[in-house]
XYZ file of C-alpha atoms in Angstrom:
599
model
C -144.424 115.051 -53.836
C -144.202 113.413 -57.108
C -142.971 109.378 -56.804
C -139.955 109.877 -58.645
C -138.466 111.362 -55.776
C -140.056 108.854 -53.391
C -137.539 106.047 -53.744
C -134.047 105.163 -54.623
C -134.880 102.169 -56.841
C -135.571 101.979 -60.590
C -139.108 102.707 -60.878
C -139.480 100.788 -64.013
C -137.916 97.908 -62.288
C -140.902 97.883 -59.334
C -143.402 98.517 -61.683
C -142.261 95.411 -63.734
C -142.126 93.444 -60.567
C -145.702 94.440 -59.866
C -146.788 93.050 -63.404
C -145.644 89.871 -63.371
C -147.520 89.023 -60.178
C -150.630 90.175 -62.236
C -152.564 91.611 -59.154
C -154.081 95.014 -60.696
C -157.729 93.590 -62.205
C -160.039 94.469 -59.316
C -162.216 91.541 -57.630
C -160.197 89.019 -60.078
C -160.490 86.844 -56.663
C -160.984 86.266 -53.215
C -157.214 84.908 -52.480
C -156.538 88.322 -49.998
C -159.935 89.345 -48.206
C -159.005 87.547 -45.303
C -156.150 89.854 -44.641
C -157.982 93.186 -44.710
C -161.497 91.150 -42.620
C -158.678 90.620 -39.605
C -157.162 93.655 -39.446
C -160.269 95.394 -39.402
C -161.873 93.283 -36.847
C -158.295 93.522 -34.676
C -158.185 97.125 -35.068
C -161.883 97.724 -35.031
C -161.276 100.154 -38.055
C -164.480 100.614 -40.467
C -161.703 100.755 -43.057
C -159.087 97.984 -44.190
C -157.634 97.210 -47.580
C -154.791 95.451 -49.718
C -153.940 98.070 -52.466
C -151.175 97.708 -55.000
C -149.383 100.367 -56.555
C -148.713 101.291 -60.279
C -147.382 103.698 -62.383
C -150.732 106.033 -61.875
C -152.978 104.750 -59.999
C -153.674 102.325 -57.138
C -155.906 99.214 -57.307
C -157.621 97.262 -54.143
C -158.054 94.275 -54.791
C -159.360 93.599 -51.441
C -161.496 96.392 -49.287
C -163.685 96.404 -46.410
C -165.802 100.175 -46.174
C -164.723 101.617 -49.387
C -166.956 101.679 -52.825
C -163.999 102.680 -54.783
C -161.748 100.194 -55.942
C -159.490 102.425 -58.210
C -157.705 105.363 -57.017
C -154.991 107.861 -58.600
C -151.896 107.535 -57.434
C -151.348 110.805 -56.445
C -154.080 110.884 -54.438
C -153.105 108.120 -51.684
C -151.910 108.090 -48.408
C -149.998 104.747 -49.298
C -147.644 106.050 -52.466
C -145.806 107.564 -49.137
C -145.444 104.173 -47.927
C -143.828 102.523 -50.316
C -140.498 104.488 -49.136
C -141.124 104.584 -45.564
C -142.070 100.857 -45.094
C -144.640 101.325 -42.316
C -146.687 104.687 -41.714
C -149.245 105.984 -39.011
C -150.925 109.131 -39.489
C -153.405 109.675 -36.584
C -155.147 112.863 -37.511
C -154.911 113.337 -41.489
C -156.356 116.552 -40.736
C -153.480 118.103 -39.003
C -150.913 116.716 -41.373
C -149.570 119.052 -43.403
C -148.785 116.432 -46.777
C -152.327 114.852 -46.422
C -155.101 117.221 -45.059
C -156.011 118.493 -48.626
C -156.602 115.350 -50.104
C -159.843 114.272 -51.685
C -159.967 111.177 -48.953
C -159.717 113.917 -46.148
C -161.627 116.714 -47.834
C -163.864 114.913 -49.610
C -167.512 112.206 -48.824
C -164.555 109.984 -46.725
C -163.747 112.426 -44.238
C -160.615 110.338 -43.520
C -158.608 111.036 -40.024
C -156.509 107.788 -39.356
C -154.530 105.539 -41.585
C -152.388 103.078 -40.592
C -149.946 101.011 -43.502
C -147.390 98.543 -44.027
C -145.591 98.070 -47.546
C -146.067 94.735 -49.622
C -142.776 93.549 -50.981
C -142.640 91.131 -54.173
C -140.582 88.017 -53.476
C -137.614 89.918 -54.743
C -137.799 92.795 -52.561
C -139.777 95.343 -54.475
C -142.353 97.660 -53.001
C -145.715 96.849 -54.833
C -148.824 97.681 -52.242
C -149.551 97.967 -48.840
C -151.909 97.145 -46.329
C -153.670 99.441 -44.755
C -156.553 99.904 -41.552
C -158.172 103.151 -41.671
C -160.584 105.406 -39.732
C -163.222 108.215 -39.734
C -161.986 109.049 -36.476
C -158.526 110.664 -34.971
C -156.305 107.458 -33.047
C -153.591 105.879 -32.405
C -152.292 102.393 -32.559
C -151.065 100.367 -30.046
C -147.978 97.978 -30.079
C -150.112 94.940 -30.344
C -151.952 96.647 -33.037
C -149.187 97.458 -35.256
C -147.254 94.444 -34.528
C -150.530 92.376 -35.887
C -150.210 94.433 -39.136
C -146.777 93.563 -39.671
C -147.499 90.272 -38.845
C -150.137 90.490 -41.665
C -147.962 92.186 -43.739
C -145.246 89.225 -43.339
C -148.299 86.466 -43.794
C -149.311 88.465 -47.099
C -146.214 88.674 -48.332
C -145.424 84.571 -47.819
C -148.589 83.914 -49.956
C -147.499 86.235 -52.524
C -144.395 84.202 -52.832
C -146.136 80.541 -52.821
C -148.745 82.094 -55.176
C -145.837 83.211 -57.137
C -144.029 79.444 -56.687
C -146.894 77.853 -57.835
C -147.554 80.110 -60.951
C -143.688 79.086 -61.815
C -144.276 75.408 -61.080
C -147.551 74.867 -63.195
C -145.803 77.124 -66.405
C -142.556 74.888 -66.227
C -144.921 72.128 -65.786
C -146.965 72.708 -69.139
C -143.419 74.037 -70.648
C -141.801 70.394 -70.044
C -145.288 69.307 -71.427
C -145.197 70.084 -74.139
C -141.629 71.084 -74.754
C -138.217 69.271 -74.003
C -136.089 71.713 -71.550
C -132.935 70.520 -72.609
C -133.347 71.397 -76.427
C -136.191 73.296 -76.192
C -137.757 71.150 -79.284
C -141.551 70.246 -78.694
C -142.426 66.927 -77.219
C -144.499 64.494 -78.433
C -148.335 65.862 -78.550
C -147.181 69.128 -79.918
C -145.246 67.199 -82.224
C -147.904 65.532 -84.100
C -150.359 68.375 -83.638
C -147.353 70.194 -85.612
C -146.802 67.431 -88.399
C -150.979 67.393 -88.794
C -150.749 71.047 -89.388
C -148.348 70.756 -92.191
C -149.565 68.448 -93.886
C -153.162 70.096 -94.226
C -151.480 73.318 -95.202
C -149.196 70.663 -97.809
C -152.954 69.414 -99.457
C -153.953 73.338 -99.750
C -150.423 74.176 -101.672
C -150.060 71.191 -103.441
C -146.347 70.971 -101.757
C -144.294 67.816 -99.964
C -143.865 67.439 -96.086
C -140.535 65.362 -95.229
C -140.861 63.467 -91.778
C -137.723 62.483 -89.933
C -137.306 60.142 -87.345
C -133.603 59.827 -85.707
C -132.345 57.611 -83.300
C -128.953 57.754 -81.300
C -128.271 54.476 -79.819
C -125.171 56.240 -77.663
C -126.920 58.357 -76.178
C -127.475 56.343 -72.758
C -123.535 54.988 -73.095
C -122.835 58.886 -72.837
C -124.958 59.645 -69.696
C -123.285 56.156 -68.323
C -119.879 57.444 -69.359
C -119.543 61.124 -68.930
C -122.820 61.917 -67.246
C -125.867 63.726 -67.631
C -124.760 67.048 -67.792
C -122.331 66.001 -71.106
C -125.169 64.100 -72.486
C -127.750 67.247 -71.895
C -124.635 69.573 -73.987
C -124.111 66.846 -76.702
C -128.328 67.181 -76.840
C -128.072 70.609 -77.567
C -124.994 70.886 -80.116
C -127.767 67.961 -82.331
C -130.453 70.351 -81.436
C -128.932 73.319 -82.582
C -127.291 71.394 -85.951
C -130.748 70.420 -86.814
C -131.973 73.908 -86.210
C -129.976 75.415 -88.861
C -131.180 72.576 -91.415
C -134.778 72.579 -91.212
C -136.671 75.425 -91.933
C -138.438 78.187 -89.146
C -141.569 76.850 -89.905
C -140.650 72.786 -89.623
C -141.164 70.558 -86.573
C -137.904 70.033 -84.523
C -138.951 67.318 -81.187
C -137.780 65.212 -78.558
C -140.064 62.665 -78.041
C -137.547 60.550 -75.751
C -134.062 61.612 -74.838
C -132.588 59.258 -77.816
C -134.692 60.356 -80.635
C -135.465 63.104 -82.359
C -138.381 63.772 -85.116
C -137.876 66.595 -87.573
C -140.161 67.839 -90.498
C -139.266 69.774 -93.583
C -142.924 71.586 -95.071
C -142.753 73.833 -98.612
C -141.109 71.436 -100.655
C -142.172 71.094 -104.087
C -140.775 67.719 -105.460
C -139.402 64.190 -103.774
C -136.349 64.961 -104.779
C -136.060 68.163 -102.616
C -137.117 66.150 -99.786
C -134.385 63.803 -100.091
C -131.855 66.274 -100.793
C -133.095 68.128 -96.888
C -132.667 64.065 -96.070
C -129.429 64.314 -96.698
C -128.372 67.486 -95.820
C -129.576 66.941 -91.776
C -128.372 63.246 -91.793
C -124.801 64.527 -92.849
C -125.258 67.340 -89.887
C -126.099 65.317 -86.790
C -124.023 62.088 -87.983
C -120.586 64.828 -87.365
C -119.120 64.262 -84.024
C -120.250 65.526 -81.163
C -117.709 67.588 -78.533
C -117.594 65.923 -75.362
C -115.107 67.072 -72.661
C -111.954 68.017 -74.453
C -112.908 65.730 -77.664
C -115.066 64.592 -80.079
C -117.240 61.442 -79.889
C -118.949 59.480 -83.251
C -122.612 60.119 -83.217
C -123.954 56.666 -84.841
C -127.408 57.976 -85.483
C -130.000 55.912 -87.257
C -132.626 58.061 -89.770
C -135.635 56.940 -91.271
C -137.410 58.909 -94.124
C -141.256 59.492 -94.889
C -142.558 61.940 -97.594
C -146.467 62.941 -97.665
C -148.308 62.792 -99.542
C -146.859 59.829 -101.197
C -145.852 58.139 -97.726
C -148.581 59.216 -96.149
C -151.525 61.245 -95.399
C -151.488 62.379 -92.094
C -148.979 62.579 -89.175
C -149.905 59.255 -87.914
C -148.689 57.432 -90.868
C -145.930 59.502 -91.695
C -144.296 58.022 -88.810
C -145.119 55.543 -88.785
C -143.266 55.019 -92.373
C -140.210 56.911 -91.011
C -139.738 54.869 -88.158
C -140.437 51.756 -90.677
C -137.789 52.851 -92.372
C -135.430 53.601 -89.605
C -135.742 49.840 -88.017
C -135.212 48.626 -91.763
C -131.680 50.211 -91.412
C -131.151 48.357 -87.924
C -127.847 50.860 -87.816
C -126.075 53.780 -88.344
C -127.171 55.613 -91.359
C -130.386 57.142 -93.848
C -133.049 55.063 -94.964
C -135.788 56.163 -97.033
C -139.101 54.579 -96.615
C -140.590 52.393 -99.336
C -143.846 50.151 -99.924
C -141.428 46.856 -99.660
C -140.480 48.467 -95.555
C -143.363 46.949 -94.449
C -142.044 43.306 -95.949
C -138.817 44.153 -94.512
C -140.010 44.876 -91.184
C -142.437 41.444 -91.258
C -139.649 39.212 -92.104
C -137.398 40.753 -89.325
C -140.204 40.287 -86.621
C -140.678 36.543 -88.056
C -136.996 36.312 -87.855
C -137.033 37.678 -84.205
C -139.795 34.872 -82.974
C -137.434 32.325 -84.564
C -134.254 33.108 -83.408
C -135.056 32.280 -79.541
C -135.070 28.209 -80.885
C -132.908 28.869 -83.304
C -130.081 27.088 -81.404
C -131.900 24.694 -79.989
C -133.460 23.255 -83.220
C -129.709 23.106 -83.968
C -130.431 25.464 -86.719
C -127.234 27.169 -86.248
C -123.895 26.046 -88.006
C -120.293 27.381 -88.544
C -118.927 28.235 -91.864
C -114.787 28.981 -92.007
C -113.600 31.683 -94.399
C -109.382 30.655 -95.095
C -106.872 33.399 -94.327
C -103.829 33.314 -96.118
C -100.375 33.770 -95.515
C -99.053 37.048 -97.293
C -95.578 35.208 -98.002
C -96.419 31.596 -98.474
C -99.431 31.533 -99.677
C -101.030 28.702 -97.472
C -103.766 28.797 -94.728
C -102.845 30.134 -91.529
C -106.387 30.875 -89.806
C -109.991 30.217 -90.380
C -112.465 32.890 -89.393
C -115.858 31.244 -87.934
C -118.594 33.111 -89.617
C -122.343 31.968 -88.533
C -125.173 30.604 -90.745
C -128.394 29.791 -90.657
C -131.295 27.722 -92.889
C -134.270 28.056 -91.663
C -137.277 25.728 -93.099
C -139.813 28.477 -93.266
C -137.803 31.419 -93.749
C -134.660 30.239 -95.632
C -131.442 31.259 -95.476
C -130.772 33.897 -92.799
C -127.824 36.311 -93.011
C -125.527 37.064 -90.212
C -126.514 40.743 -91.282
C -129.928 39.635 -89.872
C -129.441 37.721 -87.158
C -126.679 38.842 -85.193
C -128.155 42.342 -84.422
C -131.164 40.882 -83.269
C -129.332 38.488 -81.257
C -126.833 41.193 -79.475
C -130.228 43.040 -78.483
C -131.331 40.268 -76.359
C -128.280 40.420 -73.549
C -129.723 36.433 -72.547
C -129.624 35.212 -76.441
C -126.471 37.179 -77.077
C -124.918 35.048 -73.907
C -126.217 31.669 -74.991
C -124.976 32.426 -78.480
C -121.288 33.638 -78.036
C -120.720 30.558 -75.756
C -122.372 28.407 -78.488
C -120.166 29.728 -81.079
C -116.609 29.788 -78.963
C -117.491 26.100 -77.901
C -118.617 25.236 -81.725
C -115.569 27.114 -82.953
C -112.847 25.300 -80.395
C -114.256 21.858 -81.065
C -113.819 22.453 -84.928
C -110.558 24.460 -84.558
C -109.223 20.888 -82.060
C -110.572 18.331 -84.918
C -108.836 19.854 -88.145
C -105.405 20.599 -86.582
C -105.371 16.768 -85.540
C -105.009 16.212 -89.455
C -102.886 19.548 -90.155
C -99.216 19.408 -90.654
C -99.318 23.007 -89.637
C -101.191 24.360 -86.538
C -104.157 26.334 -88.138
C -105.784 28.788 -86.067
C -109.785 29.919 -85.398
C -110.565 33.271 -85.220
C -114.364 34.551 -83.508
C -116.085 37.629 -83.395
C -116.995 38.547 -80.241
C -119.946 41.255 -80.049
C -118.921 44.510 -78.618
C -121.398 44.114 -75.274
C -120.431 40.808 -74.063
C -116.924 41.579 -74.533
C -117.495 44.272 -72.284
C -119.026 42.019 -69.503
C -116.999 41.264 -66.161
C -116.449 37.424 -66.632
C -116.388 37.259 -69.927
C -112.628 35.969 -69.786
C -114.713 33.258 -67.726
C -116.247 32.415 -70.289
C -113.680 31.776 -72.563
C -112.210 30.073 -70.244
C -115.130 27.507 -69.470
C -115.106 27.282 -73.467
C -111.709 25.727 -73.418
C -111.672 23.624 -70.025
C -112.798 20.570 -72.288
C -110.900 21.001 -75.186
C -107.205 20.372 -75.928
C -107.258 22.971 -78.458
C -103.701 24.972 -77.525
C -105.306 28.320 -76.406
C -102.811 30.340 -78.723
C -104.857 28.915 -81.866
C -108.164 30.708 -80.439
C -108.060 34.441 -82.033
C -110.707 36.715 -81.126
C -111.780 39.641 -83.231
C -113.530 42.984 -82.148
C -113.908 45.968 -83.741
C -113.276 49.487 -82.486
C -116.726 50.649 -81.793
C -116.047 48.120 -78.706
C -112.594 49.559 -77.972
C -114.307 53.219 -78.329
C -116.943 52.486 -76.160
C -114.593 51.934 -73.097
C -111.081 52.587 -73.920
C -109.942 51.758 -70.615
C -111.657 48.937 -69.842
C -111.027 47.061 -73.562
C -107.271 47.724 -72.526
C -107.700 45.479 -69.380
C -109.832 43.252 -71.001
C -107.704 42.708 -73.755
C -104.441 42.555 -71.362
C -106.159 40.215 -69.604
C -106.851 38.005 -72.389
C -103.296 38.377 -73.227
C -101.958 37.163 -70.014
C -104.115 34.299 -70.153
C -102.146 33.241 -73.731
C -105.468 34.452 -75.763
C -104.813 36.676 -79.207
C -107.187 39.367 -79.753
C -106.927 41.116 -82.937
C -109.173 44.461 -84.551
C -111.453 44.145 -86.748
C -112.829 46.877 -89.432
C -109.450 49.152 -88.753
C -110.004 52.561 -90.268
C -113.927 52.548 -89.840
C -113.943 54.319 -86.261
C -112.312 57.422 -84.540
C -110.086 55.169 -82.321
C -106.842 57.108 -81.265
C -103.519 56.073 -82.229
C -102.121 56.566 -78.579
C -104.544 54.416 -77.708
C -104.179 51.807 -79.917
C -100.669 52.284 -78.646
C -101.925 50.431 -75.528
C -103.838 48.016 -76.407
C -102.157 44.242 -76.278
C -103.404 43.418 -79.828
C -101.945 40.899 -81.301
C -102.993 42.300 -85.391
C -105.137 44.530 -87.096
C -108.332 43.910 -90.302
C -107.965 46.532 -92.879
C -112.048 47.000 -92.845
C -112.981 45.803 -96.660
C -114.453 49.072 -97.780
C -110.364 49.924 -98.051
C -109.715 47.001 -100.140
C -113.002 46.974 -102.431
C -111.942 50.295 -104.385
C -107.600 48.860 -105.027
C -105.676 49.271 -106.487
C -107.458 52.488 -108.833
C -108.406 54.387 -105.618
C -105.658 56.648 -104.738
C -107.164 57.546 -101.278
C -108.008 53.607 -100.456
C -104.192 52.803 -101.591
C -102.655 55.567 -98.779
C -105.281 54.112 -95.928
C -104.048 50.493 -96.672
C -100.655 51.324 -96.690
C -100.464 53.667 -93.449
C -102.738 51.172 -91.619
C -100.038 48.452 -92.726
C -97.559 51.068 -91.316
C -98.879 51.686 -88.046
C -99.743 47.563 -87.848
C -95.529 47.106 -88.308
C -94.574 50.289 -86.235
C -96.705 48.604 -82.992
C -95.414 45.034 -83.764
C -98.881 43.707 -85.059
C -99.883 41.914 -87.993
C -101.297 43.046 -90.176
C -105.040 41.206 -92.339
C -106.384 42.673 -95.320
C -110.037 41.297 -95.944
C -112.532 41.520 -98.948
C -109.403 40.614 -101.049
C -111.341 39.716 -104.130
C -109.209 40.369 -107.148
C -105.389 39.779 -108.235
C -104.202 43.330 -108.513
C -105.795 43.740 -105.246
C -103.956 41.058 -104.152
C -100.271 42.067 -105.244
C -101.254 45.698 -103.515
C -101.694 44.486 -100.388
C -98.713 41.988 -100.789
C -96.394 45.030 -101.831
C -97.744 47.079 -98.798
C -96.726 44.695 -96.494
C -99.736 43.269 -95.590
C -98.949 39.906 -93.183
C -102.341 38.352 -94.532
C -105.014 37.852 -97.035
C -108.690 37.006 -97.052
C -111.526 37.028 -99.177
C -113.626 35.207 -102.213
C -110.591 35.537 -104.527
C -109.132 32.878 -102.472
C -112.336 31.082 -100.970
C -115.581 31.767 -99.807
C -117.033 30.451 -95.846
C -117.056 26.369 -96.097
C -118.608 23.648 -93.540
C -116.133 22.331 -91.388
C -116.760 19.014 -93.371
C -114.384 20.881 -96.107
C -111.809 22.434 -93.997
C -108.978 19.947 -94.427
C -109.550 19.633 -98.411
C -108.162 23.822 -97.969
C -104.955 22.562 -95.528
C -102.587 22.061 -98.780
C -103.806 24.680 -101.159
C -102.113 28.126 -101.706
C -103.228 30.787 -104.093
């Protein structure tokens, strides 16, 4: 009877079932001799084997009494199995289907077979096992309730063995590949890069190295949980995919970076121009739930061979270059990186006694009045001279500061305290009270008792708490909507102004910003640098200044630095003004002298 008619499943599925347990080289191992030595020993038959089943033949790939280890399929007693899930036949020679095949007829002189099917762990009919005899028998309950027992036993290893096979592929899989992206980790990667570049010296062509960073990415697992993160993973993935060549490098090494590399490209420029192209690509939002969220990623550039000669130092240069950036953003690596990168970690060992070297002073930068003219606020902007290093930028310092949660602490209290006690001593002189504005960084305004500390900041001081102004910007708002709205309402109830810096620079939402307390809004400088010729910088002043008056909020323009800039900003409605056409940051020693003046 051929097998087609045998059984009601797909053929072609069983026989695929059968392959992937790759069971059909004979003697490949020992794992299933025990199987046919007890049921041969139970049964006392001189014959016992586990055979599985394919397309034309059947292979044992464990036998007690047989020299064969291959038979066609056609030929068996156990193809008939497969359908009936357990078959006796005591006298072969008196059955009718079997007593004219070769194992009856022929040197075997089989009589007795006894067999139970082998299912796959997903139900499939691959083998059997099987006792068999010279002589006509029967079999006893105990007897065939051993070989299904067997049977059962055989098929449980199968599925472990199967388990295990699964477990040690996903386990070289996640090895060497990232199973959220399905980019390579890091040993493939920089077997990857290595091949490249040696294929680069043979053509004579470039290899661009990427290395990206996405300092979010653990806010978004915090925030929206792993599952969002994992999806926003992907959508980069993907993006970067369809930038970089099928040939490149595309890896995870850690779940907040990525490292890319472009091969075949035949000038610097080229490279930069793929620099720019994937930098543009992953910087887009990503979606996350039923919106988009800013990416903020960091990107640092290496080209071999002029960067570098192998994989080693091509990273070495991108990530150089990445930490020179110290942001969102592209930088491309250059010999003066490794300067860069010095003075930063010399900077980094000196900021620790920084403040208590009293190395650290205030400078105030005047904010004007858009109708009077006169100073209504001083914004407390930090310096500091160091002996061996020089002058030190806030551009320098503060990052470095706000990445050490400790430092960042002893530092915002230092400068609230500094900034109160300065703000107290000039309005004893001023006819006018004059206000102090303070940035606050976005993490410790985010921290439980940090109204406490503002508070403890202005327990000694007389300083009316309605002159203290403190400015954040809306990555903080973005990073917690909810909880900068009860921060900031707290604040408010406690007779503190908070106002937003850098307006227009994030992806804050207007209802939002409906909520918030704030007290004003900064038109972020890069609006104000390109006024009055820029017609696009013109409408975002002007509908920021709009929005500022629609929610009852004044309204600061800063980086004022010219006249016609000046009379803009006036005409738009802008409450105040600030900037170097007015004045630059001064010691609090020269404060006072700027009480009186107007532009």
């Amino acid at each position: 009877m051929p097998a087609s008619q045998l059984h009601s499943y797909k053929e072609q599925d069983r026989l695929a079932a059968l392959h992937s347990l790759n069971l059909l080289e004979p003697e490949q191992d020992d794992r299933f001799d025990v199987y046919p030595r007890i049921l041969s020993k139970a049964m006392r038959a001189p014959i016992a084997f586990v055979g599985f089943m394919d397309a034309d033949r059947q292979v044992l790939t464990s036998c007690l009494g047989l020299g064969s280890r291959e038979t066609p399929r056609e030929e068996t007693f156990c193809t008939h199995v497969l359908d009936e899930g357990f078959m006796v036949i005591p006298d072969a020679t008196q059955d009718s289907v079997f007593a004219n095949k070769p194992a009856v007829v022929g040197d075997e002189h089989i009589r007795f077979y006894a067999g139970s099917v082998i299912k796959d762990p997903n139900g499939y009919p691959v083998g059997t096992l099987c006792a068999l005899d010279r002589e006509p028998r029967g079999i006893s309950k105990d007897e065939e309730a051993l070989l299904r027992d067997l049977t059962e036993l055989l098929e449980a290893d199968l599925f472990w063995q199967k388990k295990l096979k699964s477990a040690k592929q996903d386990l070289l899989e996640n090895t060497f590949h990232d199973p959220v992206t399905g980019m390579a980790r890091d040993a493939l990667c920089h077997k990857s890069i290595s091949s490249l570049v040696e294929d680069a010296k043979d053509s004579g062509s470039r290899v661009a190295v990427a290395t990206v960073h996405f300092p979010r990415y653990d806010e978004l697992v915090g925030t929206y949980g792993q599952e969002i993160a994992d999806s926003a993973a992907r959508e980069l993935a993907q993006r970067a995919r369809e930038v970089t060549s099928p040939d490149g490098v595309l890896a995870r090494p850690e779940s907040d970076r990525f490292v890319l590399a472009q091969p075949g490209l035949a000038t610097p420029e080229t490279g930069v121009d793929w620099a720019y192209r994937l930098h543009n690509s992953i910087s887009a939002p990503v979606h996350v739930e039923d919106g988009r969220r800013d990416v903020k990623a960091s990107m640092g550039i290496a080209i071999a061979p002029d960067d570098g000669q192998d994989s080693e130092q091509l990273l070495r240069c991108a990530r150089l270059a990445m930490r020179i950036r110290s942001g969102p953003g592209l930088q491309f690596y250059a010999a003066q990186s490794d300067k860069h990168i010095r003075r930063r970690d010399r900077v980094s060992r000196h900021r620790a006694t920084a403040l208590e070297d009293d190395l650290l002073e205030l400078h105030y930068q005047p904010i004007y009045d858009g109708k009077t003219g006169r100073v209504v606020t001083f914004e407390a902007l930090a310096r500091w001279n160091d002996a061996e290093l020089g002058f030190i930028s806030p551009g320098e310092f503060i990052p470095l500061a706000e990445k050490d949660s400790t430092l960042s602490r002893v530092l915002t209290r230092w400068v609230l305290e500094r900034a109160i006690k300065d703000a107290e001593y000039w309005n004893r002189n001023a006819d006018e009270p004059v206000k102090v504005n303070v940035n606050i960084a976005g993490p410790e305004f985010c921290q439980d008792d940090f109204l406490q500390l503002v508070e403890n900041a202005l327990r000694f001081s007389h300083l009316n708490r309605e002159f203290l102004v403190l400015e954040i910007t809306e990555e903080t708002i973005i990073e917690d909507i909810d909880g900068a709205i009860e921060s900031i309402g707290k604040l408010r109830a406690a007779g503190i102004n908070v106002v937003l810096d850098d307006f227009g620079t994030g992806y804050s939402s207007l209802n939002y910003l409906r909520k918030l307390p704030l007290d004003g809004l900064k038109i972020d400088r890069s609006f104000v640098e390109d006024l009055p010729e820029d017609r696009a910088s013109s409408d975002v002043a002007a509908a920021i200044a709009g929005i500022g008056k629609a929610l009852d909020m004044r309204v600061v323009a800063e980086g004022v630095e010219t006249e016609a800039q000046k009379a803009l900003l006036c005409d738009l409605g802008c409450d105040s003004l600030q900037g170097f056409l007015f004045s630059k940051a001064v010691p609090v020693s020269q404060v006072s002298s700027l009480f009186k003046s107007t532009w």
